[in-house]
Amino acid sequence: MEPLNESLFDAQALEFPAALASTLAPAALPGHFDELRGGATPAAPLRPASPGTAPAASAPLLYDAAAERPAATQSQSQSQSQSSASQSQSQSQSQAQQPSASSSETPPLTPAWNAFFDQLGPGGFNDLPRRAVSLERQIRDNGVTYNVYADATNGPQRPWSLDLFPLIVSPESWSQIEAGVLQRVRVLDRVMADVYGPQQLLSEGLIPPALVRGHPGYLRALHGVKPPGDTWLHIAAFDLARGPDGNWWVVSQRTQAPSGLGYLLENRLAITRQFPQAFEALHVQRLAATYSAMMDGLQRMCPAGVPPHIALLTPGPYNETYFEHAYLARYLGVTLVEGSDLTVRDQRLYLKTLQGLRPVHGLIKRLDDQFLDPLELRPDSTLGVPGLLQAIRAGNVLVANMPGSAFLESPALLGFLPGLARRLIGEKLKLPALPTWWCGERAALEAVLPQLGDCFIKPTYPGIDGRTSFDAVLGSQLGRRELDEWAGRIVREGDAHTVQSYLPLSQIPTWASDLGPGHIAPRAVLLRVFAVSDGAQSWRVLPGGLARLAGADAQIASMQRGGSSADVWVQTHGEVDRTTLLQPHATPASLARHRAPVTSRAAENMFWLGRYTERAENAVRLARLTLNLLGGEDQSSRPLLEWLHRMAVRNALVPAEAPSAPQSRRVFERALVAELGDVDGGGSVGYSLRCIRQAAAAVRERLSQDNWNQIVRAETEFLRRAAEQAGEGSFAASAALRALESASTALAAMTGAQTDRMTRDDAWRLLSIGRHIERLGFLSNALEVGFGNGAVHEVSGFEAMVALFDSTITFHARYQQRRDVATLVDLLVLDAENPRSLAWVTQTLRGRIARLAGSAPGKLTALSYELPDPATWTLEHLCAAGPEANYPALIQLLANCETAAYHVSDAIGTRYFTLTSESLRSVGA
């Protein structure tokens, strides 16, 4: 990487990194607060004051409480007009104090940013490009992803976007944020308590009924329910914007399943690794204490259990923030579950595990309310748990957050919160919200229509089925005709529209490698902060947050619209809390208690991960063998060609209607090559590799990063090669062989990771069982077909069979040039030391099944006895030729092995995955 062009800067700037940063970093856009320099960039040059003019007004307060509406009975439009006026006045005052844009001197950096750049180390600015590359590699290697639903199924996973520079928040600013957020979460919690209780706020007219009872997110099924600890909101997120005056304003709030608590942890780890000296020098507050307090609070409020069992409910691996769900569950030490992992019995929530049904006392949900219970909410939801609302009503489970908070997320509610705060807690709000008008009120509608060109137009019921919804639009980006159309829509359907005042977002320095030697550009930032419950009716604010950065030309900071993120460093004047979630005094009993249960869903996906890995290996070996034989010198053996055709059709390597190898070798070869990369046809190599990735994604939290990377690379590389070989013409078979060889190497690496780098728990045993079931069925069928059509009685067919069993070296070392049925059976059927012989595979399967959960120690289970016993097999019996020299005992054994393999597979699914029949039992209740 090229170093910075040092000739651009004077010697003093090079000696002092902060001075260099001030020189390199452009100012924020006019009218935006510049986080780097601590003030707003002037909107236009100001004229000098005339003699005798009064001095400039003093700096505005961080927030003037009088800006909020003074009385609960004041109309929405009046309150918003006052707030808007206060906002405009504050911005004007702020701009009046800033130096002129034409000033020859660049405003100095804030003390925090001065300290940050002074702590870059000996490499200084020249080391920043290396750190940016290192950060990008760390995010990629850690598998941090953020996916939109359109890409989730088959598309590539999008790496999480993280900027090199953090957002630095001073202790004074954080004091304002913390006090305001704590106050607001108390108000929102009490609003929920009233709405699902006496509903006095509705009776007194402090909230329009249309925003509560008319909101699809209001759950009438929970009216009258009182949650554990009388706490409705355990995690609440507030999106904050910093205006030109330096004040923080609330833009929106999230209460259903707010995202960010996991991503901000990964951001913190990644950025502090790049700037460890600056992190220490700036006295940045740590995060772990808040997470620990949140978990302690949840455990104390859980209705039963010592200790209680808490799980994190995720929609699954196709959700855009699934990485965060898995990461957060691992960090908090809770079980990551999907809806299919849970069941309700007798109004109690249980986790389906291999040991049976295990009680769940607390649920951290990352699922929107409407999907939680298909019995009472959306009937088409496959993500929730039937009967969950009944368990909540019975008081048998704590859910964080309580369902039914969706109406709190409506932007329309922001305009009514000042009056609600005064009514519920007797206080004025310390942290203002942007002026917001709900157009369902006539006065507000008339007041806001002339201002549409300067405001955001937002849906009152965002993302709610059955109600008018749309993407928020900024009036200043609309033409006159479009504004008139929007005005018409608002007049016709006022209650579905909410208008919010536009605020120029503050801008932070970001690292942009495509901008020349400086690499620094200002970007608009929106700060998401979190309030978490640490006990009944008690909250604390996480000292940090998730900073979301808008694109270069965007007005909205959104990850879904291609935005980026930044770490948030909250400074403290006090002592840095160095609490850790690591347990300092673990006892054997506590370690046993915290051993993660294996859910039935995870077990099933591990089982199929094993099966698809073995299936892919078998398909690769068979395809390589077939292409090599078709391209070899000896192509005269008709039984061999028939055997290859039957094996290829059975394993879906070629379509059943394709001409057979004996009919047309070249057409058969082209059909095989064409099918290799097909991800829609079951059995092809590409399809199996895709299924490996999908099964692995469902148990991502159980796989090492290296293992996951191997799986993703194997699929991506093979499908790329398969697409390229389509244009190889007559050389397609050679290109396919190279692709198959590469896939074979990748699959061997996967097998090694599965064998040597995974804990030997029941999940791993099921993975191993899945592999051996697939191997037993495939190899038994291969031998059965080879003996059935006589291919093994010819030299070429004999060698092909040994090669398919991956036993060529062992065979020739042991038997030299002997090629008879006895040697074949001895090595491929009876050898207890050959991991690809039927005896070894069957015996291993019986042992693995015997050690599964619920089995008596040291004894084979009834399921194990479903498999043939290799101890009863003898070479003399199996090699006894029948009346037609067809070895009936051997053929019968091969058929029994294949049938038993798939029968055991079905039995395992019934007993351990669906938990039917005798397995419907509860443990630990």
XYZ file of N, CA and C in Angstrom, residues 116-252:
411
model
N -7.073 11.572 20.640
C -7.177 10.361 19.822
C -6.051 10.303 18.791
N -5.861 11.385 18.053
C -4.844 11.365 17.003
C -3.431 11.385 17.577
N -3.262 12.008 18.735
C -1.929 12.008 19.350
C -1.521 10.628 19.846
N -2.509 9.712 19.990
C -2.217 8.362 20.483
C -2.147 7.336 19.349
N -1.926 7.790 18.116
C -1.857 6.847 16.999
C -0.609 5.981 17.048
N 0.404 6.414 17.776
C 1.630 5.618 17.837
C 2.665 6.109 16.848
N 3.809 5.462 16.814
C 4.913 5.938 15.967
C 4.572 5.956 14.485
N 3.677 5.090 14.041
C 3.311 5.069 12.622
C 2.491 6.264 12.201
N 1.798 6.885 13.167
C 0.988 8.047 12.875
C -0.016 7.808 11.762
N -0.210 8.842 10.941
C -1.169 8.746 9.848
C -0.759 7.731 8.795
N 0.530 7.535 8.617
C 0.967 6.577 7.605
C 0.535 5.155 7.925
N 0.169 4.905 9.192
C -0.241 3.556 9.586
C -1.747 3.345 9.452
N -2.503 4.401 9.200
C -3.961 4.262 9.123
C -4.424 3.394 7.957
N -3.826 3.483 6.764
C -4.258 2.560 5.698
C -4.092 1.099 6.081
N -2.999 0.774 6.759
C -2.799 -0.612 7.193
C -3.867 -1.011 8.192
N -4.201 -0.109 9.117
C -5.230 -0.436 10.111
C -6.594 -0.614 9.454
N -6.881 0.177 8.428
C -8.159 0.029 7.728
C -8.258 -1.329 7.052
N -7.171 -1.767 6.419
C -7.156 -3.087 5.793
C -7.266 -4.178 6.850
N -6.574 -3.997 7.978
C -6.636 -4.971 9.063
C -8.045 -5.077 9.632
N -8.733 -3.931 9.766
C -10.108 -3.935 10.276
C -11.032 -4.680 9.329
N -10.901 -4.412 8.041
C -11.741 -5.088 7.053
C -11.506 -6.598 7.077
N -10.257 -6.992 7.219
C -9.940 -8.421 7.263
C -10.501 -9.045 8.538
N -10.416 -8.335 9.648
C -10.933 -8.865 10.915
C -12.439 -9.091 10.846
N -13.169 -8.133 10.267
C -14.619 -8.283 10.125
C -14.943 -9.477 9.244
N -14.193 -9.604 8.151
C -14.441 -10.724 7.230
C -14.087 -12.057 7.890
N -12.944 -12.117 8.569
C -12.523 -13.372 9.186
C -13.428 -13.771 10.350
N -13.990 -12.791 11.045
C -14.896 -13.089 12.158
C -16.300 -13.447 11.691
N -16.528 -13.334 10.389
C -17.838 -13.717 9.854
C -18.950 -12.785 10.256
N -18.647 -11.498 10.513
C -19.673 -10.539 10.904
C -20.450 -10.143 9.652
N -21.753 -10.420 9.644
C -22.566 -10.186 8.458
C -23.826 -9.423 8.808
N -24.361 -8.753 7.780
C -25.667 -8.099 7.871
C -26.326 -8.294 6.513
N -27.371 -9.082 6.460
C -27.970 -9.477 5.187
C -29.357 -8.897 5.049
N -29.698 -8.513 3.830
C -31.090 -8.176 3.553
C -31.781 -9.451 3.124
N -33.082 -9.512 3.311
C -33.809 -10.763 3.065
C -33.680 -11.224 1.625
N -33.514 -10.310 0.686
C -33.417 -10.704 -0.714
C -32.182 -11.541 -0.980
N -31.138 -11.357 -0.165
C -29.891 -12.077 -0.372
C -29.758 -13.288 0.538
N -30.686 -13.461 1.473
C -30.445 -14.388 2.568
C -30.415 -15.840 2.150
N -31.256 -16.240 1.176
C -31.384 -17.659 0.869
C -30.222 -18.183 0.063
N -29.954 -17.540 -1.079
C -28.929 -18.061 -1.973
C -27.810 -17.075 -2.251
N -28.004 -15.808 -1.891
C -27.004 -14.814 -2.220
C -25.847 -14.821 -1.247
N -24.773 -14.112 -1.585
C -23.631 -14.036 -0.687
C -23.963 -13.234 0.554
N -23.359 -13.589 1.658
C -23.598 -12.857 2.888
C -22.811 -11.552 2.855
N -23.466 -10.469 3.253
C -22.837 -9.161 3.205
C -22.016 -8.930 4.464
N -20.726 -8.616 4.309
C -19.939 -8.302 5.506
C -20.488 -7.066 6.199
N -20.400 -7.060 7.504
C -20.800 -5.903 8.295
C -19.881 -4.736 7.947
N -20.451 -3.553 7.824
C -19.680 -2.373 7.442
C -19.354 -1.560 8.684
N -18.069 -1.377 8.948
C -17.612 -0.678 10.158
C -16.517 0.301 9.781
N -16.669 1.555 10.196
C -15.670 2.565 9.891
C -14.521 2.505 10.883
N -13.385 3.043 10.456
C -12.179 2.984 11.277
C -12.246 3.908 12.481
N -12.906 5.069 12.344
C -12.932 6.047 13.426
C -14.194 5.889 14.268
N -14.090 6.044 15.589
C -15.285 5.961 16.452
C -15.990 7.306 16.556
N -17.200 7.266 17.065
C -17.901 8.471 17.494
C -17.545 8.673 18.962
N -16.978 9.823 19.300
C -16.548 10.101 20.679
C -17.578 11.016 21.329
N -18.117 10.571 22.453
C -19.136 11.338 23.180
C -18.532 11.804 24.495
N -18.584 13.092 24.736
C -17.996 13.656 25.952
C -18.833 13.312 27.174
N -18.248 13.369 28.370
C -19.034 13.091 29.590
C -20.234 14.012 29.741
N -20.087 15.282 29.323
C -21.188 16.230 29.475
C -22.352 15.855 28.548
N -22.026 15.528 27.290
C -23.093 15.119 26.377
C -23.752 13.835 26.847
N -22.934 12.912 27.346
C -23.505 11.637 27.769
C -24.402 11.812 28.987
N -24.075 12.737 29.843
C -24.912 12.992 31.018
C -26.308 13.405 30.590
N -26.392 14.260 29.559
C -27.696 14.668 29.047
C -28.432 13.482 28.431
N -27.720 12.702 27.619
C -28.342 11.549 26.960
C -28.835 10.549 27.991
N -27.990 10.224 28.950
C -28.332 9.196 29.935
C -29.559 9.589 30.742
N -29.579 10.826 31.223
C -30.718 11.276 32.029
C -31.998 11.266 31.200
N -31.914 11.728 29.951
C -33.105 11.784 29.113
C -33.622 10.419 28.722
N -32.725 9.500 28.420
C -33.146 8.159 28.014
C -33.763 7.410 29.184
N -33.160 7.511 30.368
C -33.731 6.852 31.548
C -35.136 7.363 31.832
N -35.319 8.639 31.658
C -36.644 9.217 31.891
C -37.653 8.702 30.857
N -37.243 8.660 29.607
C -38.152 8.227 28.555
C -38.530 6.753 28.680
N -37.598 5.886 29.053
C -37.949 4.472 29.172
C -38.925 4.262 30.321
N -38.790 5.046 31.386
C -39.767 4.962 32.481
C -41.153 5.347 31.986
N -41.227 6.392 31.183
C -42.522 6.847 30.673
C -43.124 5.778 29.764
N -42.329 5.231 28.832
C -42.857 4.226 27.912
C -43.333 2.985 28.653
N -42.598 2.580 29.675
C -43.008 1.406 30.446
C -44.351 1.650 31.134
N -44.524 2.836 31.689
C -45.786 3.141 32.365
C -46.932 3.319 31.366
N -46.606 3.772 30.166
C -47.644 3.851 29.131
C -48.178 2.458 28.830
N -47.262 1.495 28.681
C -47.712 0.121 28.424
C -48.526 -0.429 29.589
N -48.067 -0.145 30.802
C -48.798 -0.640 31.968
C -50.221 -0.101 31.997
N -50.415 1.159 31.595
C -51.746 1.734 31.601
C -52.588 1.219 30.433
N -51.971 1.142 29.249
C -52.714 0.721 28.064
C -53.214 -0.711 28.204
N -52.425 -1.575 28.833
C -52.857 -2.961 29.042
C -53.485 -3.159 30.426
N -53.734 -2.035 31.104
C -54.401 -2.085 32.401
C -55.627 -1.200 32.424
N -55.632 -0.150 33.277
C -56.850 0.668 33.446
C -57.180 1.558 32.254
N -56.235 1.870 31.387
C -56.432 2.696 30.185
C -56.950 4.098 30.532
N -56.401 4.656 31.614
C -56.797 6.012 31.997
C -56.288 7.049 30.998
N -55.124 6.776 30.383
C -54.579 7.738 29.419
C -55.505 7.902 28.229
N -56.149 6.829 27.829
C -57.115 6.911 26.737
C -58.371 7.650 27.187
N -58.786 7.357 28.403
C -60.000 8.012 28.919
C -59.799 9.512 29.050
N -58.593 9.938 29.429
C -58.308 11.356 29.626
C -57.923 12.062 28.327
N -57.834 11.317 27.231
C -57.521 11.924 25.942
C -56.069 12.286 25.743
N -55.178 11.721 26.538
C -53.763 12.032 26.393
C -53.114 11.252 25.247
N -53.758 10.169 24.815
C -53.323 9.436 23.630
C -54.546 9.201 22.765
N -54.481 9.509 21.492
C -55.620 9.203 20.618
C -55.836 7.690 20.536
N -57.060 7.227 20.671
C -57.321 5.773 20.581
C -56.826 5.155 19.272
N -56.787 5.944 18.190
C -56.338 5.406 16.905
C -54.887 4.953 16.952
N -54.076 5.548 17.839
C -52.662 5.183 17.935
C -52.440 3.996 18.861
N -53.493 3.577 19.555
C -53.362 2.417 20.447
C -54.284 1.306 19.966
N -55.577 1.455 20.215
C -56.519 0.407 19.814
C -56.590 0.248 18.290
N -56.314 1.328 17.572
C -56.322 1.248 16.121
C -55.004 0.773 15.536
N -54.023 0.584 16.382
C -52.715 0.124 15.907
C -52.711 -1.403 15.886
N -52.366 -2.036 14.754
C -52.348 -3.512 14.701
C -51.384 -4.138 15.693
N -50.426 -3.355 16.187
C -49.474 -3.895 17.160
C -49.990 -3.926 18.579
N -51.176 -3.371 18.801
C -51.789 -3.468 20.128
C -52.437 -4.844 20.253
N -52.044 -5.605 21.252
C -52.499 -6.995 21.415
C -53.584 -7.061 22.488
N -54.830 -7.131 22.056
C -55.945 -7.194 23.015
C -55.888 -8.451 23.869
N -55.219 -9.481 23.360
C -55.145 -10.743 24.111
C -54.352 -10.595 25.394
N -53.568 -9.523 25.529
C -52.750 -9.337 26.733
C -53.317 -8.276 27.666
N -54.496 -7.772 27.362
C -55.085 -6.774 28.270
C -55.392 -7.422 29.616
N -54.975 -6.770 30.673
C -55.171 -7.288 32.027
C -54.011 -8.124 32.537
N -53.011 -8.379 31.701
C -51.852 -9.175 32.118
C -50.863 -8.276 32.854
N -50.272 -8.799 33.911
C -49.224 -8.076 34.629
C -47.933 -8.880 34.514
N -46.892 -8.320 33.914
C -45.661 -9.081 33.696
C -44.873 -9.268 34.988
N -43.939 -10.215 35.022
C -43.075 -10.384 36.200
C -42.327 -9.093 36.506
N -42.307 -8.733 37.786
C -41.632 -7.507 38.198
C -42.331 -6.245 37.751
N -43.564 -6.366 37.228
C -44.319 -5.224 36.723
C -43.478 -4.400 35.740
N -42.616 -5.082 34.994
C -41.729 -4.413 34.039
C -42.072 -4.895 32.635
N -42.482 -3.968 31.788
C -42.889 -4.320 30.428
C -41.733 -4.245 29.446
N -40.866 -3.278 29.646
C -39.759 -3.047 28.719
C -38.439 -3.370 29.403
N -37.743 -4.342 28.895
C -36.427 -4.714 29.428
C -35.293 -4.184 28.568
N -35.568 -3.970 27.289
C -34.570 -3.429 26.370
C -35.288 -2.424 25.473
N -34.830 -1.196 25.474
C -35.414 -0.167 24.609
C -34.282 0.585 23.925
N -34.485 0.903 22.664
C -33.473 1.618 21.887
C -34.032 2.959 21.446
N -33.172 3.962 21.478
C -33.564 5.310 21.063
C -32.561 5.808 20.028
N -33.064 6.234 18.886
C -32.218 6.792 17.842
C -32.129 8.292 18.042
N -30.911 8.780 18.210
C -30.668 10.182 18.530
C -29.890 10.863 17.411
N -30.213 12.127 17.191
C -29.490 12.950 16.219
C -28.991 14.198 16.921
N -27.812 14.636 16.532
C -27.246 15.854 17.101
C -27.444 16.993 16.120
N -28.112 18.030 16.585
C -28.398 19.159 15.722
C -27.236 20.117 15.613
N -27.365 21.127 14.764
C -26.298 22.120 14.616
C -25.958 22.842 15.908
N -26.908 22.899 16.841
C -26.667 23.575 18.110
C -25.911 22.711 19.105
N -25.617 21.470 18.745
C -24.918 20.573 19.663
C -25.838 19.775 20.551
N -27.152 20.047 20.493
C -28.115 19.301 21.302
C -28.436 17.957 20.652
N -28.792 16.992 21.494
C -29.233 15.678 21.012
C -30.749 15.648 21.001
N -31.314 15.092 19.924
C -32.757 15.019 19.746
C -33.157 13.574 19.484
N -34.275 13.154 20.020
C -34.809 11.818 19.756
C -35.503 11.825 18.400
N -35.111 10.877 17.550
C -35.709 10.750 16.227
C -36.743 9.623 16.210
N -36.437 8.506 16.882
C -37.362 7.375 16.912
C -37.011 6.491 18.094
